[in-house]
Coordinates of C-alpha atoms in Angstrom, one line a residue:
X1 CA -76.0 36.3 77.9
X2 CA -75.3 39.6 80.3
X3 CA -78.3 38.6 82.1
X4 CA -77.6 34.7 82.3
X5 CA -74.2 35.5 83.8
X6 CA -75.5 38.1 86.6
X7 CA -78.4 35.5 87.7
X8 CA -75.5 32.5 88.1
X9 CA -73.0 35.5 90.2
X10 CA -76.2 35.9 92.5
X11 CA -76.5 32.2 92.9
X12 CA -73.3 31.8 93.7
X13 CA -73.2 34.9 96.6
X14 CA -76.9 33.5 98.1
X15 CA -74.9 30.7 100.3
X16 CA -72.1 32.4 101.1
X17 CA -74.2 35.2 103.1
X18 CA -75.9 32.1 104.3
X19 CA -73.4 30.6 105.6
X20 CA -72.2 33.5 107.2
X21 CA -75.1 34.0 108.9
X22 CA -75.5 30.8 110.4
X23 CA -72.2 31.1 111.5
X24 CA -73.4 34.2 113.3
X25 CA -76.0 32.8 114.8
X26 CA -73.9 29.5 116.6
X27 CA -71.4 31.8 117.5
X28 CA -73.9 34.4 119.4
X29 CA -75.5 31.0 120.9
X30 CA -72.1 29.7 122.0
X31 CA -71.4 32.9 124.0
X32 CA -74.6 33.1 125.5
X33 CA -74.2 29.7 126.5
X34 CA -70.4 30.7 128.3
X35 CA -71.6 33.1 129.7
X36 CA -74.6 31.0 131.1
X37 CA -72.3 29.0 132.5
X38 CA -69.9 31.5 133.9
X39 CA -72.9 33.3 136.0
X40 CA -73.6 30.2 137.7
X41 CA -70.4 30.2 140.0
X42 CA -70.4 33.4 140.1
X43 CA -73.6 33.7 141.5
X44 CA -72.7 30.8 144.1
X45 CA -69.9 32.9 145.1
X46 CA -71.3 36.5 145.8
X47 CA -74.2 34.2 147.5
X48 CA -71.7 32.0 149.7
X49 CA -70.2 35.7 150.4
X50 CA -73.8 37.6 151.8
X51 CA -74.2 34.4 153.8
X52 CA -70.7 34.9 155.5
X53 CA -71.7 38.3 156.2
X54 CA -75.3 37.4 157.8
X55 CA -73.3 34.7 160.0
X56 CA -70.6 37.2 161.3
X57 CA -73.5 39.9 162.0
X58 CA -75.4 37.3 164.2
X59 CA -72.7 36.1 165.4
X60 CA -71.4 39.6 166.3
X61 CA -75.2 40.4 167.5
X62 CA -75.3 37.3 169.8
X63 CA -71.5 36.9 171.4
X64 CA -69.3 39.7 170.6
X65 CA -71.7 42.6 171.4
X66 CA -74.2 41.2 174.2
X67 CA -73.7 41.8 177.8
X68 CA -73.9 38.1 178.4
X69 CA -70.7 37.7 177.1
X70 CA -68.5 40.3 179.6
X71 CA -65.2 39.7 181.4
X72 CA -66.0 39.7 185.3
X73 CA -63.5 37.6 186.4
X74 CA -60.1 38.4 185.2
X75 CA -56.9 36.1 186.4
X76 CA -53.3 36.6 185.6
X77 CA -51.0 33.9 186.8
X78 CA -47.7 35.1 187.0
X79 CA -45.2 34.8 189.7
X80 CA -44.4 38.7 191.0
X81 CA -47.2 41.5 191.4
X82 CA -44.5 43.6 188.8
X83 CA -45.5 40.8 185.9
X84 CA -49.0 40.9 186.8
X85 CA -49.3 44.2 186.5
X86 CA -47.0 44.4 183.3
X87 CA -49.6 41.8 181.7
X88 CA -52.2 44.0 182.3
X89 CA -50.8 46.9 180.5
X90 CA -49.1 45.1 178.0
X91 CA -52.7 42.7 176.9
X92 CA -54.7 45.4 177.9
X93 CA -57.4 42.8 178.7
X94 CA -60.1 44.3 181.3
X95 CA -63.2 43.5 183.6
X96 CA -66.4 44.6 181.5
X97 CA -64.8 44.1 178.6
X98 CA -66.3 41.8 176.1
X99 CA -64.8 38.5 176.1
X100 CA -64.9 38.1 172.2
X101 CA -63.7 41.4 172.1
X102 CA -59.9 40.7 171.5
X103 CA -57.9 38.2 169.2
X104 CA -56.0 36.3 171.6
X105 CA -53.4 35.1 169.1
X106 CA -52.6 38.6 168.4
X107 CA -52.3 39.8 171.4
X108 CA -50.2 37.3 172.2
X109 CA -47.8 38.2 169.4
X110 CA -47.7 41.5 170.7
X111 CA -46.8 40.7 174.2
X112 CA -44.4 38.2 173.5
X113 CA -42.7 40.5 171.0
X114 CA -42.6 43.2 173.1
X115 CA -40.9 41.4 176.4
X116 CA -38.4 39.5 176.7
X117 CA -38.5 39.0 179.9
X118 CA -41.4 36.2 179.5
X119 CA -40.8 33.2 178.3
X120 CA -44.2 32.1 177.7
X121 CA -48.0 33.5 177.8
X122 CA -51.6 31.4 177.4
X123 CA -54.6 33.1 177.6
X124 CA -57.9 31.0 178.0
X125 CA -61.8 32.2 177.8
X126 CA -64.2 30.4 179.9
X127 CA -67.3 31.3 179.5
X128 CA -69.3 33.1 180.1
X129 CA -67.1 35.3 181.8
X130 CA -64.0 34.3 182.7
X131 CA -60.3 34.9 181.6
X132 CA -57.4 33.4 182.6
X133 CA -53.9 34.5 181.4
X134 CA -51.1 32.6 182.8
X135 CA -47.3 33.8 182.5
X136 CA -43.9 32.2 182.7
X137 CA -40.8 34.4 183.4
X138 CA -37.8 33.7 182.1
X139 CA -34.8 32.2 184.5
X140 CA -31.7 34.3 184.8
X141 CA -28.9 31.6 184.3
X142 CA -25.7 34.5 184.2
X143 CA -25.0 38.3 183.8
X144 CA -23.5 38.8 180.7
X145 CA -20.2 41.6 181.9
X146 CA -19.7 42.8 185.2
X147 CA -22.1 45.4 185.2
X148 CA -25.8 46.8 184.8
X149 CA -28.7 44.2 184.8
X150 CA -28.1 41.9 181.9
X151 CA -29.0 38.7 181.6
X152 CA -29.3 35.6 179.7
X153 CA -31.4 32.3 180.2
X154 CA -30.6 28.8 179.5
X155 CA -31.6 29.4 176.3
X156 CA -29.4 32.0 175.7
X157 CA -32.2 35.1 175.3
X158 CA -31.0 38.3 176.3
X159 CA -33.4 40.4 178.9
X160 CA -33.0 42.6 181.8
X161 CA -33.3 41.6 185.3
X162 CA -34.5 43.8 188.3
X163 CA -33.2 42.4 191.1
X164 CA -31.7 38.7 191.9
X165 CA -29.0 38.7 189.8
X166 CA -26.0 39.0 192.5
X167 CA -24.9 36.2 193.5
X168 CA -25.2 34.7 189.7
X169 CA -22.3 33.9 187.9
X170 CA -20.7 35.8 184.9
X171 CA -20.1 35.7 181.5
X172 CA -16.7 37.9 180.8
X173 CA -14.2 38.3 177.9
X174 CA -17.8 39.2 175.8
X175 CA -18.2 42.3 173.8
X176 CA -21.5 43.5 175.5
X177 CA -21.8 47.5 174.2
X178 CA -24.3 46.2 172.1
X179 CA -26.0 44.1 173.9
X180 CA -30.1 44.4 173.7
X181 CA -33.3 43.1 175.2
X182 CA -34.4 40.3 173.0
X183 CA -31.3 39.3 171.6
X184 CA -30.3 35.7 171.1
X185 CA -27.2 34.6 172.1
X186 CA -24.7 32.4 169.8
X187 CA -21.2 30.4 169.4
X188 CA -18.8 30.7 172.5
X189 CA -21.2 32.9 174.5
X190 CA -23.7 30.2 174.6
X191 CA -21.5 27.4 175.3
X192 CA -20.8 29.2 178.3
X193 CA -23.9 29.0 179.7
X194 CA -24.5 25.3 179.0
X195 CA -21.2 25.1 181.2
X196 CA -22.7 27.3 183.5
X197 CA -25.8 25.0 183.6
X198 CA -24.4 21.7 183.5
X199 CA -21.9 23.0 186.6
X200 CA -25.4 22.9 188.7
X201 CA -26.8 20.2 187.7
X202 CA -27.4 17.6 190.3
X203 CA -24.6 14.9 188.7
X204 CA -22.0 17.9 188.5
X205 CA -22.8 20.2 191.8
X206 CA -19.8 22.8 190.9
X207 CA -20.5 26.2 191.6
X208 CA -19.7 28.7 189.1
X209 CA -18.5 32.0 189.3
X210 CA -17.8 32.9 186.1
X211 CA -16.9 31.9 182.2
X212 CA -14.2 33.8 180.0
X213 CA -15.1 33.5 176.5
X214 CA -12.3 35.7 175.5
X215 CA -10.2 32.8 173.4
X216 CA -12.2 31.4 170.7
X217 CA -10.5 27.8 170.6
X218 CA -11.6 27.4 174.3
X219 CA -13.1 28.7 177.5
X220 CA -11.8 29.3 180.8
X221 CA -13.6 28.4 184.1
X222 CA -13.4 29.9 187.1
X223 CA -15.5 28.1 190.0
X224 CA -16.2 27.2 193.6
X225 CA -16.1 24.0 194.5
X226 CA -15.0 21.8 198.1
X227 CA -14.0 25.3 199.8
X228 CA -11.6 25.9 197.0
X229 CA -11.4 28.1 193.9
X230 CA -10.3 26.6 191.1
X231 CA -9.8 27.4 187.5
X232 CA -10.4 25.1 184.4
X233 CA -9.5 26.0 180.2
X234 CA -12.0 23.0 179.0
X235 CA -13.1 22.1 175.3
X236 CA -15.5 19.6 174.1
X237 CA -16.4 18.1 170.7
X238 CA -19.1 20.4 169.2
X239 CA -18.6 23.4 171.9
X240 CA -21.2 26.1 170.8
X241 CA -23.8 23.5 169.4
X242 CA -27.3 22.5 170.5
X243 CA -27.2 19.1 169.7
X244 CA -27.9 16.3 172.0
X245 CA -24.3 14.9 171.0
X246 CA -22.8 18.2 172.1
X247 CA -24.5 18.6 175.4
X248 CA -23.7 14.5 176.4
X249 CA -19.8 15.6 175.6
X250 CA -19.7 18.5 177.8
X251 CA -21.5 16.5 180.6
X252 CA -18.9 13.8 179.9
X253 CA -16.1 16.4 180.5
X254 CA -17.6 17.8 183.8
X255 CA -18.0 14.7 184.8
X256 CA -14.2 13.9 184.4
X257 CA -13.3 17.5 185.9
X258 CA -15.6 16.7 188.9
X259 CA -14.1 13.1 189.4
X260 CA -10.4 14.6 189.0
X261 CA -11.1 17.0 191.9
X262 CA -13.0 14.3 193.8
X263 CA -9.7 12.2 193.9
X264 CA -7.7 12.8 196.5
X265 CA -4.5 13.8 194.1
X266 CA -6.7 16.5 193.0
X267 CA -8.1 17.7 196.1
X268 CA -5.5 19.8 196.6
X269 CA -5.4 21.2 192.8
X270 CA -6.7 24.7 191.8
X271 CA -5.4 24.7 188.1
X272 CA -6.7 21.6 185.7
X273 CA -6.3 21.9 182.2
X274 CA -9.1 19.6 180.2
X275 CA -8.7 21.2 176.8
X276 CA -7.4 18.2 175.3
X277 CA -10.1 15.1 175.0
X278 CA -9.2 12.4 177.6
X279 CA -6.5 14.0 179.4
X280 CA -6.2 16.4 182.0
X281 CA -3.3 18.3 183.3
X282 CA -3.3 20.3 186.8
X283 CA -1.6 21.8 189.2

């Protein structure tokens, strides 16, 4: 009986080591199947990747290292030999230089970062040899204060001016001790100078001279205009916006100023009050 009983407990273990074995085996297949599949993208990658790097080597070999490929004709565009000659340093772009040799979109980002006196740069490769960089200077609309050489652009960016800026008109009442190069002008200080540019406009034709932005709810002109100097508080609905509903009212409202002067009750006036929509006062 003892030996009956230990032949049917080794039956009975036989399949389950079996079983376990085969279960072994499928899973030892699965993961060599995985990782069959895993290599095959990975293999396409690193392949895809030594390809990239042959391409940039030739292409390095055949454009951005060969002497067929060298700046000899260098143009800057700009409209003073002072920007020229500040493009030069700032790109530092030369004759002889390769013309692959520099990424123009970062260079750009340089130079535009660091002058604010531009307000816009392109620079073109013509090959074989040629590079043209042309430069737009900002336009000095108003000094901001009464004194060193700030100034701001229709836009309302904040640079310095060398010379020329004289006979332009001024923006006072403005807090300007920490005024900077580069800075972009908001609120009351920019709706000056959209007064300041629709004044010359060719439907307006007022000459400015300057614009307190001293009093929040309103600004105060102070311009030239038939032989007479006159002074004008104005408002307008959405004053210190650049929206085109904003700029139509304020042209409205010079035109109404201009008209108001034109007529020959106002000829003689050298006060007019147009803070209040649709009416003016004067005196």
């Amino acid at each position: 009986m003892a030996r009956s009983r230990s032949r049917l407990r080794s039956r009975k273990k036989t399949p389950v080591l079996r079983v376990s074995a085969r279960r072994t085996r499928k899973k030892k297949t699965r993961y060599a199947h995985i990782a069959g599949l895993a290599a095959v993208p990975i293999s396409v990658l690193i392949g895809v990747f030594l390809l990239w790097l042959c391409i940039r080597e030739l292409g390095a070999f055949l454009y951005a290292r060969s002497d067929a490929f060298v700046i000899r004709d260098l143009q800057v565009l700009a409209t003073s030999p002072r920007t020229k000659a500040l493009v030069k340093d700032y790109t530092q772009i030369k004759e002889g230089q390769n013309i692959f040799g520099f990424d123009i979109g970062a260079v750009r980002e340089y130079v535009m970062a660091n002058s604010p006196n531009f307000h816009s740069m392109t620079i073109t490769r013509y090959l074989p040899d040629r590079v043209v960089i042309n430069v737009i200077d900002r336009t000095p609309l108003a000094r901001i204060g009464h004194r060193g050489g700030m100034v701001a652009d229709s836009e309302g960016c904040v640079f310095i001016a060398r010379t020329g800026t004289r006979g332009l008109p001024t923006i006072s009442g403005y807090d300007s001790k920490d005024l900077e190069p580069g800075m972009q002008l908001e609120g009351s200080v920019l709706a000056a100078l959209q007064v300041i540019e629709g004044c010359d406009s060719r439907q307006v034709d007022m000459r400015p001279l300057d614009v307190d932005v001293g009093d929040p709810e309103k600004l105060v002109l102070k311009m030239e205009y038939k032989d007479r100097k006159r002074e004008v508080p104005l408002t307008w609905n959405g004053m210190g916006q650049q929206t085109s509903a904003s700029l139509r009212s304020l042209s409205d409202t010079l035109g109404f100023i201009k008209q108001a002067f034109d007529d020959p009750k106002g000829a003689r006036l050298s006060y007019l009050d147009a803070t209040i929509d649709g009416r003016l006062y004067g005196r």
